[in-house]
Amino acid sequence: MHDYSVTKVAITREVSPALADCELTHLTRVPIDVDAARAQHRAYEQALADAGYTIERLSCGADMPDAVFVEDIAVVFDELAIITRPGAESRRSETPTVAAVLERYRPLHFVCAPATLDGGDVLSVGKRVFVGVSRRTNAEAVAQMRRILAPHGYTVREVAVRGCLHLKSAVTALADDLLLLNEEWAPPAAFSEFDLVSVHPNEPSAANALRLDDRIIFPMAFPGTAARLGQRGLRVVGVDASELAKAEGAVTCCSLLIHDSQRRDR
Ligand code: CIR
């Protein structure tokens, strides 16, 4: 007889003292309270720990204002991880530290120039991978991802993103067959095989939800959309991400989640 235990690890990166100097694309710069951002980030890590994740927090200095948004630096699959080449040049120095920790968990593949890729542009639902072509991610990155992933049975589809930073600002998965979408920012036709929940009309930035096995981590700032998730029978755990939102980040972007199954004979 044997059974399986799943080890769940969340890689996070601490909030930089220079967070206020972050990249901004669609937002106007407003003051950011770094201590408040750190407190919110700790609460986010606690929400992951409550869901059974072991947190591996990387450190970060003043030279990497955006490093807390660790999702953009890698994309983790069961078989391998892809280290990105971020679209913002200021973020490329974030990759070596993330690669060094991820190589303990997965064989690494690297996206190479002229491709640019932010992990926030990659939505994986089972073996289906959607890659947003945005200001950060280009078509060459989609081609490279396809070459890396096709041998493992993944289909990689390109999706045009407009009006927001990343594909996952516009659409995220709530379940294997259910997506949360802002249809102004990503075309619903690209996701025709899924059931869709639309964000509340007053909450355009509410499409970024972090799906865990049995719950959805979701920003408290979007109660109208949270109610829609509740109506679908989802367990919603609210987190305050208001300071990180001023840096154009949301809930998926602050972690890289790794699940490893280990067989135990008994
Ligand atoms: C940036 O512009 O790169 C950061 N200020 C925000 C990145 C947010 N990342 C994400 O949603 N995946």
PDB file of C-alpha atoms in Angstrom, residues 93-264:
ATOM      1  CA  SER A  93      18.225  41.636 -12.301  1.00  0.00           C
ATOM      2  CA  GLU A  94      15.512  39.859 -10.283  1.00  0.00           C
ATOM      3  CA  THR A  95      15.925  36.581 -12.169  1.00  0.00           C
ATOM      4  CA  PRO A  96      19.167  34.977 -10.820  1.00  0.00           C
ATOM      5  CA  THR A  97      17.972  34.710  -7.202  1.00  0.00           C
ATOM      6  CA  VAL A  98      14.646  33.229  -8.237  1.00  0.00           C
ATOM      7  CA  ALA A  99      16.360  30.771 -10.598  1.00  0.00           C
ATOM      8  CA  ALA A 100      18.726  29.710  -7.802  1.00  0.00           C
ATOM      9  CA  VAL A 101      15.850  28.743  -5.514  1.00  0.00           C
ATOM     10  CA  LEU A 102      13.648  27.207  -8.216  1.00  0.00           C
ATOM     11  CA  GLU A 103      16.360  24.897  -9.493  1.00  0.00           C
ATOM     12  CA  ARG A 104      15.983  22.987  -6.245  1.00  0.00           C
ATOM     13  CA  TYR A 105      12.436  22.101  -7.306  1.00  0.00           C
ATOM     14  CA  ARG A 106      12.338  21.872 -11.106  1.00  0.00           C
ATOM     15  CA  PRO A 107      14.557  21.577 -14.196  1.00  0.00           C
ATOM     16  CA  LEU A 108      14.895  25.134 -15.490  1.00  0.00           C
ATOM     17  CA  HIS A 109      14.336  26.521 -18.982  1.00  0.00           C
ATOM     18  CA  PHE A 110      15.139  30.109 -19.883  1.00  0.00           C
ATOM     19  CA  VAL A 111      13.355  32.545 -22.175  1.00  0.00           C
ATOM     20  CA  CYS A 112      15.995  34.226 -24.352  1.00  0.00           C
ATOM     21  CA  ALA A 113      16.264  37.515 -26.282  1.00  0.00           C
ATOM     22  CA  PRO A 114      14.562  38.822 -28.333  1.00  0.00           C
ATOM     23  CA  ALA A 115      11.706  37.329 -26.328  1.00  0.00           C
ATOM     24  CA  THR A 116      10.333  39.234 -23.360  1.00  0.00           C
ATOM     25  CA  LEU A 117       7.985  37.540 -20.926  1.00  0.00           C
ATOM     26  CA  ASP A 118       6.401  38.468 -17.599  1.00  0.00           C
ATOM     27  CA  GLY A 119       4.903  35.594 -15.618  1.00  0.00           C
ATOM     28  CA  GLY A 120       1.832  37.764 -15.047  1.00  0.00           C
ATOM     29  CA  ASP A 121       1.023  37.181 -18.705  1.00  0.00           C
ATOM     30  CA  VAL A 122       0.808  33.401 -18.327  1.00  0.00           C
ATOM     31  CA  LEU A 123      -2.445  31.739 -17.321  1.00  0.00           C
ATOM     32  CA  SER A 124      -2.210  27.960 -16.932  1.00  0.00           C
ATOM     33  CA  VAL A 125      -5.312  25.827 -16.562  1.00  0.00           C
ATOM     34  CA  GLY A 126      -4.291  22.177 -16.540  1.00  0.00           C
ATOM     35  CA  LYS A 127      -2.514  21.510 -19.812  1.00  0.00           C
ATOM     36  CA  ARG A 128      -3.845  24.706 -21.424  1.00  0.00           C
ATOM     37  CA  VAL A 129      -1.513  27.673 -21.287  1.00  0.00           C
ATOM     38  CA  PHE A 130      -2.670  31.134 -22.379  1.00  0.00           C
ATOM     39  CA  VAL A 131       0.016  33.754 -22.931  1.00  0.00           C
ATOM     40  CA  GLY A 132      -0.944  37.412 -23.126  1.00  0.00           C
ATOM     41  CA  VAL A 133       0.838  39.540 -25.661  1.00  0.00           C
ATOM     42  CA  SER A 134       1.136  42.822 -23.827  1.00  0.00           C
ATOM     43  CA  ARG A 135       3.562  45.677 -23.351  1.00  0.00           C
ATOM     44  CA  ARG A 136       5.718  43.207 -21.374  1.00  0.00           C
ATOM     45  CA  THR A 137       5.376  39.973 -23.343  1.00  0.00           C
ATOM     46  CA  ASN A 138       5.937  39.484 -27.067  1.00  0.00           C
ATOM     47  CA  ALA A 139       5.053  36.873 -29.680  1.00  0.00           C
ATOM     48  CA  GLU A 140       8.594  35.460 -29.642  1.00  0.00           C
ATOM     49  CA  ALA A 141       8.053  34.547 -25.984  1.00  0.00           C
ATOM     50  CA  VAL A 142       4.895  32.663 -26.937  1.00  0.00           C
ATOM     51  CA  ALA A 143       6.873  30.716 -29.565  1.00  0.00           C
ATOM     52  CA  GLN A 144       9.622  29.868 -27.072  1.00  0.00           C
ATOM     53  CA  MET A 145       7.102  28.739 -24.458  1.00  0.00           C
ATOM     54  CA  ARG A 146       5.425  26.535 -27.036  1.00  0.00           C
ATOM     55  CA  ARG A 147       8.747  24.878 -27.898  1.00  0.00           C
ATOM     56  CA  ILE A 148       9.492  24.265 -24.224  1.00  0.00           C
ATOM     57  CA  LEU A 149       6.040  23.005 -23.255  1.00  0.00           C
ATOM     58  CA  ALA A 150       4.750  21.077 -26.285  1.00  0.00           C
ATOM     59  CA  PRO A 151       6.862  17.961 -25.515  1.00  0.00           C
ATOM     60  CA  HIS A 152       5.055  17.775 -22.167  1.00  0.00           C
ATOM     61  CA  GLY A 153       1.592  17.843 -23.726  1.00  0.00           C
ATOM     62  CA  TYR A 154       0.718  21.493 -23.160  1.00  0.00           C
ATOM     63  CA  THR A 155      -1.066  23.659 -25.707  1.00  0.00           C
ATOM     64  CA  VAL A 156       0.106  27.261 -25.721  1.00  0.00           C
ATOM     65  CA  ARG A 157      -2.276  29.912 -27.034  1.00  0.00           C
ATOM     66  CA  GLU A 158      -1.613  33.599 -27.601  1.00  0.00           C
ATOM     67  CA  VAL A 159      -4.141  36.135 -26.307  1.00  0.00           C
ATOM     68  CA  ALA A 160      -4.150  39.865 -27.036  1.00  0.00           C
ATOM     69  CA  VAL A 161      -4.291  42.018 -23.894  1.00  0.00           C
ATOM     70  CA  ARG A 162      -5.347  45.655 -23.942  1.00  0.00           C
ATOM     71  CA  GLY A 163      -5.963  48.292 -21.305  1.00  0.00           C
ATOM     72  CA  CYS A 164      -4.190  46.522 -18.458  1.00  0.00           C
ATOM     73  CA  LEU A 165      -0.698  45.419 -17.495  1.00  0.00           C
ATOM     74  CA  HIS A 166      -0.845  41.639 -17.825  1.00  0.00           C
ATOM     75  CA  LEU A 167      -3.132  38.852 -19.027  1.00  0.00           C
ATOM     76  CA  LYS A 168      -3.760  37.916 -15.404  1.00  0.00           C
ATOM     77  CA  SER A 169      -4.933  41.473 -14.676  1.00  0.00           C
ATOM     78  CA  ALA A 170      -7.739  40.562 -17.102  1.00  0.00           C
ATOM     79  CA  VAL A 171      -8.415  36.891 -16.441  1.00  0.00           C
ATOM     80  CA  THR A 172      -7.570  34.216 -13.869  1.00  0.00           C
ATOM     81  CA  ALA A 173      -8.792  30.692 -13.132  1.00  0.00           C
ATOM     82  CA  LEU A 174     -11.267  29.968 -10.334  1.00  0.00           C
ATOM     83  CA  ALA A 175     -11.547  26.243 -11.145  1.00  0.00           C
ATOM     84  CA  ASP A 176     -10.542  23.941 -14.000  1.00  0.00           C
ATOM     85  CA  ASP A 177     -13.639  24.977 -15.941  1.00  0.00           C
ATOM     86  CA  LEU A 178     -14.307  28.470 -14.550  1.00  0.00           C
ATOM     87  CA  LEU A 179     -12.520  31.763 -15.198  1.00  0.00           C
ATOM     88  CA  LEU A 180     -12.898  35.265 -13.750  1.00  0.00           C
ATOM     89  CA  LEU A 181     -12.733  37.834 -16.546  1.00  0.00           C
ATOM     90  CA  ASN A 182     -12.791  41.533 -17.325  1.00  0.00           C
ATOM     91  CA  GLU A 183     -13.978  41.320 -20.908  1.00  0.00           C
ATOM     92  CA  GLU A 184     -12.835  44.867 -21.719  1.00  0.00           C
ATOM     93  CA  TRP A 185      -9.229  43.747 -21.253  1.00  0.00           C
ATOM     94  CA  ALA A 186      -9.155  40.238 -22.744  1.00  0.00           C
ATOM     95  CA  PRO A 187     -11.493  38.790 -25.392  1.00  0.00           C
ATOM     96  CA  PRO A 188     -14.030  36.270 -24.015  1.00  0.00           C
ATOM     97  CA  ALA A 189     -13.861  34.387 -27.343  1.00  0.00           C
ATOM     98  CA  ALA A 190     -10.346  33.243 -26.406  1.00  0.00           C
ATOM     99  CA  PHE A 191     -11.856  31.326 -23.476  1.00  0.00           C
ATOM    100  CA  SER A 192     -14.975  29.885 -25.101  1.00  0.00           C
ATOM    101  CA  GLU A 193     -14.530  26.412 -23.582  1.00  0.00           C
ATOM    102  CA  PHE A 194     -14.800  27.819 -20.045  1.00  0.00           C
ATOM    103  CA  ASP A 195     -17.659  29.021 -17.905  1.00  0.00           C
ATOM    104  CA  LEU A 196     -16.967  32.704 -17.185  1.00  0.00           C
ATOM    105  CA  VAL A 197     -17.666  34.987 -14.234  1.00  0.00           C
ATOM    106  CA  SER A 198     -17.400  38.680 -15.096  1.00  0.00           C
ATOM    107  CA  VAL A 199     -15.970  41.201 -12.675  1.00  0.00           C
ATOM    108  CA  HIS A 200     -18.491  43.566 -11.109  1.00  0.00           C
ATOM    109  CA  PRO A 201     -18.897  46.585 -13.420  1.00  0.00           C
ATOM    110  CA  ASN A 202     -17.594  48.955 -10.727  1.00  0.00           C
ATOM    111  CA  GLU A 203     -14.481  46.822 -10.153  1.00  0.00           C
ATOM    112  CA  PRO A 204     -12.469  46.569 -13.388  1.00  0.00           C
ATOM    113  CA  SER A 205      -9.301  45.517 -11.542  1.00  0.00           C
ATOM    114  CA  ALA A 206     -10.989  42.590  -9.800  1.00  0.00           C
ATOM    115  CA  ALA A 207     -10.107  39.820 -12.279  1.00  0.00           C
ATOM    116  CA  ASN A 208      -6.954  38.770 -10.452  1.00  0.00           C
ATOM    117  CA  ALA A 209      -7.771  35.978  -8.014  1.00  0.00           C
ATOM    118  CA  LEU A 210      -5.333  33.470  -6.548  1.00  0.00           C
ATOM    119  CA  ARG A 211      -6.777  29.965  -6.817  1.00  0.00           C
ATOM    120  CA  LEU A 212      -5.632  27.439  -4.220  1.00  0.00           C
ATOM    121  CA  ASP A 213      -6.947  23.869  -3.809  1.00  0.00           C
ATOM    122  CA  ASP A 214      -9.922  24.719  -1.624  1.00  0.00           C
ATOM    123  CA  ARG A 215     -10.122  28.506  -1.543  1.00  0.00           C
ATOM    124  CA  ILE A 216      -9.605  31.697  -3.500  1.00  0.00           C
ATOM    125  CA  ILE A 217      -7.351  34.432  -2.114  1.00  0.00           C
ATOM    126  CA  PHE A 218      -8.943  37.673  -3.228  1.00  0.00           C
ATOM    127  CA  PRO A 219      -8.497  41.417  -2.549  1.00  0.00           C
ATOM    128  CA  MET A 220     -10.935  42.917  -0.033  1.00  0.00           C
ATOM    129  CA  ALA A 221     -11.179  45.982  -2.272  1.00  0.00           C
ATOM    130  CA  PHE A 222     -13.620  44.190  -4.607  1.00  0.00           C
ATOM    131  CA  PRO A 223     -16.700  43.150  -2.575  1.00  0.00           C
ATOM    132  CA  GLY A 224     -19.045  43.125  -5.580  1.00  0.00           C
ATOM    133  CA  THR A 225     -16.901  40.592  -7.416  1.00  0.00           C
ATOM    134  CA  ALA A 226     -16.227  38.630  -4.210  1.00  0.00           C
ATOM    135  CA  ALA A 227     -20.000  38.220  -3.849  1.00  0.00           C
ATOM    136  CA  ARG A 228     -20.136  36.772  -7.377  1.00  0.00           C
ATOM    137  CA  LEU A 229     -17.473  34.222  -6.432  1.00  0.00           C
ATOM    138  CA  GLY A 230     -19.410  33.323  -3.286  1.00  0.00           C
ATOM    139  CA  GLN A 231     -22.533  32.774  -5.399  1.00  0.00           C
ATOM    140  CA  ARG A 232     -20.562  30.191  -7.375  1.00  0.00           C
ATOM    141  CA  GLY A 233     -19.924  28.281  -4.158  1.00  0.00           C
ATOM    142  CA  LEU A 234     -16.293  29.315  -3.883  1.00  0.00           C
ATOM    143  CA  ARG A 235     -14.631  29.870  -0.528  1.00  0.00           C
ATOM    144  CA  VAL A 236     -13.176  33.382  -0.683  1.00  0.00           C
ATOM    145  CA  VAL A 237     -10.421  34.480   1.694  1.00  0.00           C
ATOM    146  CA  GLY A 238     -10.073  38.257   1.615  1.00  0.00           C
ATOM    147  CA  VAL A 239      -6.701  39.984   1.892  1.00  0.00           C
ATOM    148  CA  ASP A 240      -5.908  43.681   2.017  1.00  0.00           C
ATOM    149  CA  ALA A 241      -3.612  44.355  -0.936  1.00  0.00           C
ATOM    150  CA  SER A 242      -4.239  48.094  -1.204  1.00  0.00           C
ATOM    151  CA  GLU A 243      -0.614  49.297  -0.871  1.00  0.00           C
ATOM    152  CA  LEU A 244       0.703  46.715  -3.344  1.00  0.00           C
ATOM    153  CA  ALA A 245      -2.129  47.678  -5.709  1.00  0.00           C
ATOM    154  CA  LYS A 246      -0.622  51.200  -5.856  1.00  0.00           C
ATOM    155  CA  ALA A 247       2.451  49.516  -7.390  1.00  0.00           C
ATOM    156  CA  GLU A 248       0.156  47.828  -9.946  1.00  0.00           C
ATOM    157  CA  GLY A 249       0.345  44.440  -8.267  1.00  0.00           C
ATOM    158  CA  ALA A 250      -2.413  42.099  -7.114  1.00  0.00           C
ATOM    159  CA  VAL A 251      -2.710  38.695  -5.478  1.00  0.00           C
ATOM    160  CA  THR A 252      -1.300  36.212  -7.988  1.00  0.00           C
ATOM    161  CA  CYS A 253       1.836  38.255  -8.491  1.00  0.00           C
ATOM    162  CA  CYS A 254       3.268  37.943  -4.982  1.00  0.00           C
ATOM    163  CA  SER A 255       3.996  34.208  -5.027  1.00  0.00           C
ATOM    164  CA  LEU A 256       5.219  31.256  -7.058  1.00  0.00           C
ATOM    165  CA  LEU A 257       3.394  28.125  -5.963  1.00  0.00           C
ATOM    166  CA  ILE A 258       5.019  24.703  -6.135  1.00  0.00           C
ATOM    167  CA  HIS A 259       3.181  21.436  -5.519  1.00  0.00           C
ATOM    168  CA  ASP A 260       5.130  18.214  -5.242  1.00  0.00           C
ATOM    169  CA  SER A 261       3.518  14.807  -4.789  1.00  0.00           C
ATOM    170  CA  GLN A 262       5.580  12.238  -2.978  1.00  0.00           C
ATOM    171  CA  ARG A 263       4.624   8.599  -2.823  1.00  0.00           C
ATOM    172  CA  ARG A 264       4.916   7.046   0.610  1.00  0.00           C
TER     173      ARG A 264
END
